[in-house]
Amino acid sequence: MTSVSPHKKARALKSTSRRPAKELCSECGLCDTYYIHYVKEACAFINQQIGELEEETHTRSRHLDNPDELYFGVHQDMMAARKQQPIEGAQWTGIVSSIAIEMLNRGIVEGVVCVQNTKEDRFQPMPVIARTPEEILAARVNKPTLSPNLSVLEQIEKSGMKRLLVIGVGCQIQALRAVEKQLGLEKLYVLGTPCVDNVNRAGLQKFLETTSRSPDTVVHYEFMQDFRVHFKHEDGSSETVPFFGLKTNQLKDVFAPSCMSCFDYVNSLADLVVGYMGAPFGWQWIVVRNDTGKEMLDLVKDQLDTQPVMSKGNRKEAVQQSIPAYDKGVTLPMWAAKLMGVVIEKIGPKGLEYARFSIDSHFTRNYLYVKRNHPEKLEAHVPEFAKRIVGQYKLPE
Ligand code: FAD
Ligand code: SF4
């Protein structure tokens, strides 16, 4: 008689049911599957366990006294890179899609968990297990909305797949690592992106309507290293809005409560992370966390230009000043915002220092959010590395 795994007896929640993490749920997709059986241990918002999972995944947790590991997590290498021939329509140059395609073409994996969009709405996420390069390419570009990537996990076990690549953001990857051993895989590869300030679909609409000159034609946007939001429109035109000109007072409630309580900006548990914020403008930023991550990056190295990471400027003053400004919801007039954007771009933090600026600003904001809205969670939910980062600043009550 074959024994049935205990999780197979569990039932996925209905899409309308309240999730165990309640308002902090990031809709990672775990609870859409029978792996909900493990939710109390696995959910990033119920049981923060980055340190323990770092040890399981990378054989050690980050060295808190090493300044780069404190900020960027366990790693063996970091660099700036860009594809010599960018993939048209990718978020940046398409390094993520290229690695996934190579892994599939060379038979290293049988499938890739990634997220396409629905036919009706280019920003509505639709997680899939891609089995062809075309299906991976159809998932290129960010869906800047909460995405239930793990909702396809049941299909993996049923398909009998043994070698899998999962692409995802921090909260999805934390839950994935917590159930990894239950998936019946021989090898799991994890390609992560950093993630911050995500929104649900209605929140995205509000963000576009308050920020862009033409919300209905936006196909792509990014908060970039030059302190501006860059929008790309359907007709190929672009639009930039300085960070300091954002209507902070109207946008305060737009970000999902999960993202206001997240301290895993840099996707600590992925094997390889591909973002942009530690790299010069126009380049992507790569963090190789372990040997599996190196193996993945090596597959595309001959398609990339690379350069060492750099760091310039001092973020501390700008972060300290941004804390009360954000807290009070101050919005500058557009002329002042543009001027400030120009000045800060000239003298402001660059490369890794820009990444630290962004991490500090978000961690201080999120720490205050958790302290005010979920004080009972503060101690256990905020990882030690984040407490040290936040501890560098003076926070309002
Ligand atoms: P592409 O080749 O275009 O591939 C993008 C991949 O992202 C696809 O495989 C797709 O499956 C996956 N994806 C798309 N949307 C989602 C989603 N909602 N959840 C999970 N996976 C998704 N980088 C930074 O350095 N700083 C940031 O602040 C930052 N914020 C981000 C916020 C969000 C919501 C997301 C999804 C990404 C963010 N990134 C950030 C990562 C960055 O924007 C790029 O995704 C990354 O550099 C890869 O670019 P690419 O051209 O190689 O990707
Ligand atoms: Fe479930 Fe994921 Fe929501 Fe946690 S974040 S309650 S694991 S769907």
Short mmCIF file of C-alpha atoms and ligand atoms in Angstrom, two decimals:
data_model
loop_
_atom_site.label_atom_id
_atom_site.label_comp_id
_atom_site.label_asym_id
_atom_site.label_seq_id
_atom_site.Cartn_x
_atom_site.Cartn_y
_atom_site.Cartn_z
CA MET A 1 0.00 0.00 0.00
CA THR A 2 1.41 3.43 -0.91
CA SER A 3 1.17 6.08 1.76
CA VAL A 4 -0.36 9.44 0.87
CA SER A 5 1.60 12.58 1.85
CA PRO A 6 -0.31 14.42 4.58
CA HIS A 7 -0.54 17.57 2.45
CA LYS A 8 -2.48 15.74 -0.24
CA LYS A 9 -5.35 15.39 2.17
CA ALA A 10 -5.46 19.17 2.68
CA ARG A 11 -7.74 21.36 0.58
CA ALA A 12 -6.81 24.57 -1.20
CA LEU A 13 -8.74 27.62 -0.01
CA LYS A 14 -11.47 29.03 -2.25
CA SER A 15 -10.27 32.18 -3.99
CA THR A 16 -12.77 34.24 -1.98
CA SER A 17 -11.75 32.86 1.46
CA ARG A 18 -9.71 34.98 3.84
CA ARG A 19 -6.08 33.82 3.94
CA PRO A 20 -4.35 32.69 7.15
CA ALA A 21 -2.06 35.75 7.06
CA LYS A 22 -5.23 37.92 6.87
CA GLU A 23 -4.54 41.46 5.59
CA LEU A 24 -0.80 40.75 5.38
CA CYS A 25 -1.31 38.04 2.74
CA SER A 26 0.75 38.73 -0.39
CA GLU A 27 -1.29 36.25 -2.46
CA CYS A 28 1.84 34.15 -3.06
CA GLY A 29 -0.34 31.25 -4.20
CA LEU A 30 0.59 28.64 -1.56
CA CYS A 31 -2.91 28.67 -0.10
CA ASP A 32 -4.38 27.98 -3.56
CA THR A 33 -2.87 24.48 -3.27
CA TYR A 34 -2.92 21.53 -0.88
CA TYR A 35 0.44 22.82 0.43
CA ILE A 36 -1.71 25.10 2.57
CA HIS A 37 -1.18 22.19 4.97
CA TYR A 38 2.22 23.83 5.81
CA VAL A 39 1.07 27.46 5.86
CA LYS A 40 1.78 28.14 9.54
CA GLU A 41 5.46 27.31 9.08
CA ALA A 42 5.83 28.37 5.45
CA CYS A 43 4.06 31.73 5.14
CA ALA A 44 6.55 34.61 5.10
CA PHE A 45 4.08 36.79 7.01
CA ILE A 46 3.16 34.26 9.70
CA ASN A 47 6.57 32.73 10.39
CA GLN A 48 9.56 34.83 9.35
CA GLN A 49 12.51 32.40 9.22
CA ILE A 50 14.97 33.88 6.75
CA GLY A 51 18.04 32.99 8.88
CA GLU A 52 17.09 29.29 9.22
CA LEU A 53 16.17 28.96 5.55
CA GLU A 54 19.43 30.69 4.52
CA GLU A 55 21.29 27.97 6.39
CA GLU A 56 19.32 25.21 4.68
CA THR A 57 19.66 26.75 1.24
CA HIS A 58 23.14 28.29 1.24
CA THR A 59 24.66 26.18 4.09
CA ARG A 60 25.02 29.29 6.29
CA SER A 61 23.11 32.41 7.23
CA ARG A 62 24.48 35.83 6.26
CA HIS A 63 27.46 37.27 8.11
CA LEU A 64 25.87 40.23 9.91
CA ASP A 65 29.25 41.86 10.50
CA ASN A 66 30.09 41.86 6.79
CA PRO A 67 28.53 45.13 5.52
CA ASP A 68 27.70 43.75 2.05
CA GLU A 69 26.11 40.56 3.44
CA LEU A 70 24.14 42.58 6.01
CA TYR A 71 22.46 44.41 3.12
CA PHE A 72 22.49 41.98 0.20
CA GLY A 73 22.41 38.56 1.89
CA VAL A 74 24.60 35.48 1.48
CA HIS A 75 26.61 35.72 -1.74
CA GLN A 76 29.78 34.59 -3.43
CA ASP A 77 29.79 37.15 -6.25
CA MET A 78 28.08 40.37 -7.40
CA MET A 79 28.37 42.21 -10.70
CA ALA A 80 26.67 44.57 -13.12
CA ALA A 81 25.62 42.98 -16.42
CA ARG A 82 23.52 43.52 -19.49
CA LYS A 83 22.67 41.38 -22.46
CA GLN A 84 24.70 42.20 -25.58
CA GLN A 85 21.44 41.70 -27.48
CA PRO A 86 18.58 42.71 -25.20
CA ILE A 87 15.30 40.83 -25.48
CA GLU A 88 12.70 43.14 -26.94
CA GLY A 89 9.90 43.85 -24.47
CA ALA A 90 11.76 42.47 -21.40
CA GLN A 91 11.74 44.48 -18.17
CA TRP A 92 15.44 45.39 -18.53
CA THR A 93 17.67 43.44 -20.92
CA GLY A 94 16.02 40.04 -20.41
CA ILE A 95 18.72 38.23 -18.40
CA VAL A 96 16.04 36.39 -16.41
CA SER A 97 14.22 35.09 -19.50
CA SER A 98 17.53 34.17 -21.17
CA ILE A 99 18.69 32.02 -18.25
CA ALA A 100 15.33 30.24 -18.12
CA ILE A 101 15.41 29.55 -21.86
CA GLU A 102 18.97 28.15 -21.70
CA MET A 103 18.04 25.87 -18.81
CA LEU A 104 15.08 24.48 -20.71
CA ASN A 105 16.89 24.16 -24.06
CA ARG A 106 19.81 22.29 -22.49
CA GLY A 107 17.47 19.91 -20.64
CA ILE A 108 18.70 21.07 -17.22
CA VAL A 109 15.06 21.53 -16.18
CA GLU A 110 11.77 20.15 -17.50
CA GLY A 111 9.69 23.20 -16.66
CA VAL A 112 9.86 26.81 -15.49
CA VAL A 113 7.41 28.47 -13.09
CA CYS A 114 6.95 32.02 -14.32
CA VAL A 115 4.12 34.51 -14.75
CA GLN A 116 2.41 35.54 -17.96
CA ASN A 117 -0.51 37.97 -18.15
CA THR A 118 -4.14 37.32 -19.06
CA LYS A 119 -5.37 38.07 -22.59
CA GLU A 120 -7.66 40.83 -21.37
CA ASP A 121 -5.23 42.71 -19.12
CA ARG A 122 -1.48 43.14 -19.57
CA PHE A 123 -1.00 43.69 -15.83
CA GLN A 124 -3.14 40.77 -14.56
CA PRO A 125 -0.77 37.97 -13.55
CA MET A 126 -1.26 34.41 -14.82
CA PRO A 127 1.27 31.96 -13.35
CA VAL A 128 2.23 29.04 -15.60
CA ILE A 129 4.68 26.14 -15.82
CA ALA A 130 6.43 26.97 -19.08
CA ARG A 131 7.74 24.02 -21.08
CA THR A 132 8.86 25.86 -24.24
CA PRO A 133 11.05 28.94 -24.86
CA GLU A 134 8.00 30.68 -26.34
CA GLU A 135 6.07 30.24 -23.10
CA ILE A 136 9.02 31.69 -21.14
CA LEU A 137 9.25 34.66 -23.49
CA ALA A 138 5.51 35.27 -23.07
CA ALA A 139 6.23 35.75 -19.34
CA ARG A 140 8.90 38.43 -19.85
CA VAL A 141 8.38 41.91 -18.30
CA ASN A 142 7.17 42.59 -14.74
CA LYS A 143 3.56 42.18 -13.81
CA PRO A 144 3.77 44.91 -11.12
CA THR A 145 1.01 43.29 -9.09
CA LEU A 146 0.80 40.61 -6.38
CA SER A 147 1.07 37.33 -8.24
CA PRO A 148 0.09 33.86 -6.97
CA ASN A 149 3.12 32.14 -8.56
CA LEU A 150 2.94 29.17 -6.18
CA SER A 151 -0.63 28.37 -7.24
CA VAL A 152 0.83 25.98 -9.85
CA LEU A 153 2.68 23.84 -7.27
CA GLU A 154 0.08 21.05 -7.27
CA GLN A 155 0.52 20.64 -11.01
CA ILE A 156 4.23 20.00 -10.52
CA GLU A 157 3.74 17.03 -8.27
CA LYS A 158 1.00 15.66 -10.51
CA SER A 159 3.12 16.05 -13.67
CA GLY A 160 5.92 13.93 -12.23
CA MET A 161 8.47 16.62 -13.12
CA LYS A 162 11.78 16.12 -11.31
CA ARG A 163 13.89 19.15 -12.30
CA LEU A 164 12.33 22.57 -12.04
CA LEU A 165 13.24 26.26 -12.23
CA VAL A 166 11.09 28.71 -10.28
CA ILE A 167 11.26 32.46 -11.00
CA GLY A 168 9.81 34.61 -8.25
CA VAL A 169 9.97 37.40 -5.68
CA GLY A 170 10.96 37.11 -2.01
CA CYS A 171 7.66 36.17 -0.33
CA GLN A 172 6.95 33.50 -2.93
CA ILE A 173 10.45 32.09 -2.59
CA GLN A 174 10.34 31.99 1.23
CA ALA A 175 7.18 29.86 1.14
CA LEU A 176 8.63 27.74 -1.67
CA ARG A 177 11.84 27.01 0.28
CA ALA A 178 9.79 26.03 3.31
CA VAL A 179 7.93 23.34 1.32
CA GLU A 180 10.78 22.44 -1.06
CA LYS A 181 11.36 19.00 0.46
CA GLN A 182 7.70 18.08 0.00
CA LEU A 183 7.68 18.71 -3.76
CA GLY A 184 9.25 15.39 -4.75
CA LEU A 185 11.89 17.07 -6.93
CA GLU A 186 15.43 15.89 -7.61
CA LYS A 187 16.61 19.46 -8.13
CA LEU A 188 15.02 22.85 -7.66
CA TYR A 189 16.65 25.95 -9.17
CA VAL A 190 15.50 29.36 -7.92
CA LEU A 191 15.98 32.54 -9.94
CA GLY A 192 14.82 35.53 -7.93
CA THR A 193 14.27 39.22 -8.51
CA PRO A 194 14.30 41.89 -5.82
CA CYS A 195 10.83 43.25 -5.11
CA VAL A 196 9.35 46.22 -3.26
CA ASP A 197 6.18 48.33 -3.16
CA ASN A 198 3.96 45.86 -4.95
CA VAL A 199 0.22 46.44 -5.26
CA ASN A 200 -2.98 44.60 -6.04
CA ARG A 201 -4.60 45.29 -9.41
CA ALA A 202 -6.86 48.07 -8.04
CA GLY A 203 -3.85 49.68 -6.30
CA LEU A 204 -1.91 49.61 -9.55
CA GLN A 205 -4.73 51.46 -11.29
CA LYS A 206 -4.67 54.16 -8.61
CA PHE A 207 -0.88 54.46 -8.88
CA LEU A 208 -1.05 54.83 -12.67
CA GLU A 209 -3.92 57.33 -12.47
CA THR A 210 -2.24 59.56 -9.91
CA THR A 211 1.22 59.41 -11.49
CA SER A 212 1.14 58.97 -15.29
CA ARG A 213 -0.12 61.45 -17.91
CA SER A 214 -1.81 58.53 -19.77
CA PRO A 215 -2.57 55.63 -17.39
CA ASP A 216 -4.36 53.48 -19.97
CA THR A 217 -1.44 53.24 -22.37
CA VAL A 218 1.32 52.30 -19.91
CA VAL A 219 2.92 48.98 -20.89
CA HIS A 220 5.90 49.00 -18.55
CA TYR A 221 7.31 51.04 -15.67
CA GLU A 222 10.22 51.01 -13.24
CA PHE A 223 11.51 53.11 -10.35
CA MET A 224 15.03 53.68 -11.69
CA GLN A 225 18.47 54.54 -10.33
CA ASP A 226 18.18 58.17 -11.56
CA PHE A 227 15.46 58.80 -8.92
CA ARG A 228 12.69 58.87 -11.52
CA VAL A 229 9.82 56.57 -12.42
CA HIS A 230 10.15 55.68 -16.12
CA PHE A 231 6.93 54.81 -17.92
CA LYS A 232 6.85 53.27 -21.40
CA HIS A 233 3.64 53.77 -23.42
CA GLU A 234 2.00 51.67 -26.14
CA ASP A 235 3.14 54.06 -28.89
CA GLY A 236 6.77 53.64 -27.83
CA SER A 237 6.97 57.04 -26.12
CA SER A 238 8.42 57.37 -22.63
CA GLU A 239 7.55 59.54 -19.64
CA THR A 240 9.55 60.23 -16.48
CA VAL A 241 8.27 61.44 -13.10
CA PRO A 242 10.72 62.34 -10.29
CA PHE A 243 10.33 60.26 -7.10
CA PHE A 244 10.09 63.46 -5.11
CA GLY A 245 7.07 64.55 -7.18
CA LEU A 246 4.99 61.46 -6.38
CA LYS A 247 1.70 62.27 -4.69
CA THR A 248 2.78 60.57 -1.47
CA ASN A 249 -0.33 61.66 0.41
CA GLN A 250 -2.62 59.87 -2.10
CA LEU A 251 -0.29 56.92 -2.57
CA LYS A 252 0.22 56.12 1.09
CA ASP A 253 -2.36 53.33 1.15
CA VAL A 254 -1.73 52.08 -2.33
CA PHE A 255 1.00 49.56 -1.53
CA ALA A 256 -0.17 46.15 -0.29
CA PRO A 257 0.06 45.68 3.52
CA SER A 258 2.29 42.63 2.81
CA CYS A 259 4.80 44.83 0.99
CA MET A 260 4.64 47.45 3.77
CA SER A 261 5.74 44.68 6.17
CA CYS A 262 8.35 42.96 4.00
CA PHE A 263 12.07 42.89 4.83
CA ASP A 264 13.18 40.53 2.07
CA TYR A 265 13.72 43.15 -0.63
CA VAL A 266 16.79 41.31 -2.01
CA ASN A 267 15.27 37.82 -2.23
CA SER A 268 17.60 36.20 0.30
CA LEU A 269 16.69 32.60 -0.49
CA ALA A 270 17.08 32.52 -4.29
CA ASP A 271 20.17 30.84 -5.77
CA LEU A 272 20.68 33.76 -8.14
CA VAL A 273 19.14 37.25 -8.01
CA VAL A 274 18.76 39.54 -11.01
CA GLY A 275 17.64 43.12 -10.38
CA TYR A 276 18.98 46.56 -11.26
CA MET A 277 19.35 48.68 -8.14
CA GLY A 278 23.04 47.93 -7.32
CA ALA A 279 24.18 48.66 -10.89
CA PRO A 280 24.82 51.82 -12.92
CA PHE A 281 21.88 53.21 -14.91
CA GLY A 282 20.98 50.92 -17.84
CA TRP A 283 22.71 47.87 -16.33
CA GLN A 284 21.30 44.95 -14.35
CA TRP A 285 22.60 43.88 -10.96
CA ILE A 286 23.45 40.24 -10.32
CA VAL A 287 23.92 38.52 -6.95
CA VAL A 288 25.24 34.95 -7.06
CA ARG A 289 24.30 33.37 -3.73
CA ASN A 290 25.61 29.81 -4.08
CA ASP A 291 27.07 27.24 -6.52
CA THR A 292 23.66 26.54 -8.06
CA GLY A 293 23.34 30.25 -8.84
CA LYS A 294 26.81 30.26 -10.41
CA GLU A 295 25.87 27.27 -12.58
CA MET A 296 22.79 29.18 -13.80
CA LEU A 297 24.66 32.40 -14.56
CA ASP A 298 27.48 30.55 -16.38
CA LEU A 299 24.92 29.35 -18.94
CA VAL A 300 24.50 32.89 -20.31
CA LYS A 301 27.86 34.50 -19.49
CA ASP A 302 28.87 34.57 -23.18
CA GLN A 303 25.68 36.57 -23.97
CA LEU A 304 26.51 39.29 -21.40
CA ASP A 305 28.69 42.35 -20.99
CA THR A 306 29.74 42.55 -17.35
CA GLN A 307 31.56 44.99 -15.08
CA PRO A 308 32.41 44.98 -11.36
CA VAL A 309 29.91 46.56 -8.97
CA MET A 310 30.72 50.14 -7.88
CA SER A 311 29.57 52.39 -5.04
CA LYS A 312 29.57 56.19 -4.79
CA GLY A 313 28.09 58.88 -2.54
CA ASN A 314 26.57 58.80 0.92
CA ARG A 315 22.91 57.93 1.35
CA LYS A 316 22.52 58.49 5.09
CA GLU A 317 21.40 62.14 5.11
CA ALA A 318 18.92 61.62 2.25
CA VAL A 319 17.40 58.59 4.01
CA GLN A 320 17.10 60.39 7.36
CA GLN A 321 15.32 63.32 5.68
CA SER A 322 12.98 61.09 3.72
CA ILE A 323 11.64 59.38 6.86
CA PRO A 324 9.51 62.24 8.29
CA ALA A 325 8.69 63.52 4.76
CA TYR A 326 7.14 60.15 3.85
CA ASP A 327 5.50 59.85 7.25
CA LYS A 328 3.74 63.20 6.85
CA GLY A 329 2.89 62.52 3.19
CA VAL A 330 4.70 65.63 1.91
CA THR A 331 4.41 66.22 -1.85
CA LEU A 332 6.69 68.76 -3.49
CA PRO A 333 5.46 71.01 -6.30
CA MET A 334 6.59 69.49 -9.63
CA TRP A 335 9.20 72.18 -10.37
CA ALA A 336 10.86 71.62 -6.99
CA ALA A 337 10.66 67.83 -7.41
CA LYS A 338 12.37 68.06 -10.81
CA LEU A 339 15.08 70.31 -9.43
CA MET A 340 15.68 68.03 -6.50
CA GLY A 341 15.80 65.04 -8.87
CA VAL A 342 18.49 66.73 -10.97
CA VAL A 343 20.59 67.66 -7.93
CA ILE A 344 20.36 64.25 -6.29
CA GLU A 345 21.14 62.49 -9.57
CA LYS A 346 24.38 64.55 -9.83
CA ILE A 347 25.57 64.18 -6.24
CA GLY A 348 23.43 61.34 -4.90
CA PRO A 349 24.23 57.71 -4.13
CA LYS A 350 25.19 55.43 -7.03
CA GLY A 351 25.66 51.69 -7.56
CA LEU A 352 25.59 49.70 -4.32
CA GLU A 353 25.08 52.93 -2.35
CA TYR A 354 21.87 53.55 -4.32
CA ALA A 355 20.75 50.00 -3.44
CA ARG A 356 21.48 50.74 0.24
CA PHE A 357 19.52 54.01 -0.07
CA SER A 358 16.51 52.13 -1.38
CA ILE A 359 16.79 49.36 1.24
CA ASP A 360 17.17 51.86 4.11
CA SER A 361 14.22 53.99 2.98
CA HIS A 362 11.93 50.98 2.63
CA PHE A 363 13.05 49.17 5.79
CA THR A 364 12.59 52.28 7.97
CA ARG A 365 9.15 52.89 6.48
CA ASN A 366 8.15 49.25 6.87
CA TYR A 367 9.49 49.02 10.41
CA LEU A 368 7.26 51.96 11.39
CA TYR A 369 4.31 50.34 9.61
CA VAL A 370 4.68 47.04 11.50
CA LYS A 371 5.30 48.85 14.79
CA ARG A 372 2.11 50.89 14.41
CA ASN A 373 -0.18 48.31 12.82
CA HIS A 374 1.05 44.96 14.16
CA PRO A 375 3.12 45.76 17.27
CA GLU A 376 2.70 42.19 18.55
CA LYS A 377 4.56 40.92 15.45
CA LEU A 378 7.44 43.39 15.49
CA GLU A 379 10.00 41.38 17.45
CA ALA A 380 9.68 38.05 15.61
CA HIS A 381 8.74 39.35 12.17
CA VAL A 382 11.62 41.79 11.63
CA PRO A 383 14.83 39.84 10.90
CA GLU A 384 17.99 40.74 12.84
CA PHE A 385 19.70 42.18 9.74
CA ALA A 386 16.78 44.57 9.21
CA LYS A 387 16.79 45.64 12.87
CA ARG A 388 20.47 46.58 12.49
CA ILE A 389 19.80 48.52 9.29
CA VAL A 390 16.86 50.42 10.80
CA GLY A 391 18.86 51.04 13.99
CA GLN A 392 21.12 53.47 12.08
CA TYR A 393 18.30 56.04 11.89
CA LYS A 394 16.22 58.17 14.19
CA LEU A 395 12.56 57.22 13.73
CA PRO A 396 9.43 59.17 14.72
CA GLU A 397 7.15 57.51 17.28
P1 FAD B 1 12.56 39.59 -17.89
O1 FAD B 1 13.40 38.74 -18.81
O2 FAD B 1 11.65 40.62 -18.46
O3 FAD B 1 11.70 38.57 -16.97
C1 FAD B 1 10.91 39.03 -15.92
C2 FAD B 1 10.50 37.81 -15.08
O4 FAD B 1 9.82 38.29 -13.92
C3 FAD B 1 9.56 36.86 -15.80
O5 FAD B 1 10.17 35.59 -15.89
C4 FAD B 1 8.31 36.78 -14.91
O6 FAD B 1 7.93 35.43 -14.69
C5 FAD B 1 8.77 37.39 -13.58
N1 FAD B 1 7.72 38.20 -12.94
C6 FAD B 1 7.05 39.23 -13.50
N2 FAD B 1 6.19 39.77 -12.62
C7 FAD B 1 6.30 39.05 -11.48
C8 FAD B 1 5.64 39.09 -10.22
N3 FAD B 1 4.70 40.02 -9.94
N4 FAD B 1 5.99 38.18 -9.27
C9 FAD B 1 6.95 37.25 -9.53
N5 FAD B 1 7.61 37.16 -10.71
C10 FAD B 1 7.28 38.05 -11.68
N6 FAD B 1 14.71 45.11 -8.98
C11 FAD B 1 15.45 46.00 -8.25
O7 FAD B 1 16.67 46.00 -8.38
N7 FAD B 1 14.85 46.87 -7.39
C12 FAD B 1 13.49 46.91 -7.21
O8 FAD B 1 12.98 47.71 -6.43
C13 FAD B 1 12.68 45.97 -7.93
N8 FAD B 1 11.34 45.92 -7.76
C14 FAD B 1 10.59 44.97 -8.41
C15 FAD B 1 9.22 44.86 -8.16
C16 FAD B 1 8.47 43.83 -8.77
C17 FAD B 1 7.00 43.71 -8.48
C18 FAD B 1 9.10 42.91 -9.65
C19 FAD B 1 8.31 41.79 -10.32
C20 FAD B 1 10.46 43.03 -9.93
C21 FAD B 1 11.22 44.06 -9.31
N9 FAD B 1 12.60 44.18 -9.54
C22 FAD B 1 13.35 45.09 -8.83
C23 FAD B 1 13.28 43.32 -10.55
C24 FAD B 1 13.46 44.04 -11.91
O9 FAD B 1 12.40 44.95 -12.15
C25 FAD B 1 13.50 43.04 -13.09
O10 FAD B 1 12.42 42.14 -12.98
C26 FAD B 1 14.75 42.22 -13.12
O11 FAD B 1 15.87 43.07 -13.21
C27 FAD B 1 14.76 41.25 -14.30
O12 FAD B 1 14.74 41.94 -15.51
P2 FAD B 1 14.84 41.11 -16.89
O13 FAD B 1 14.79 42.05 -18.05
O14 FAD B 1 16.03 40.19 -16.79
O15 FAD B 1 13.50 40.25 -16.78
FE1 SF4 B 2 -1.04 31.85 2.15
FE2 SF4 B 2 0.96 33.00 0.74
FE3 SF4 B 2 -1.08 34.48 1.71
FE4 SF4 B 2 0.74 33.47 3.40
S1 SF4 B 2 1.14 35.01 1.77
S2 SF4 B 2 -1.50 33.46 3.68
S3 SF4 B 2 1.20 31.49 2.39
S4 SF4 B 2 -1.23 32.87 0.12
#
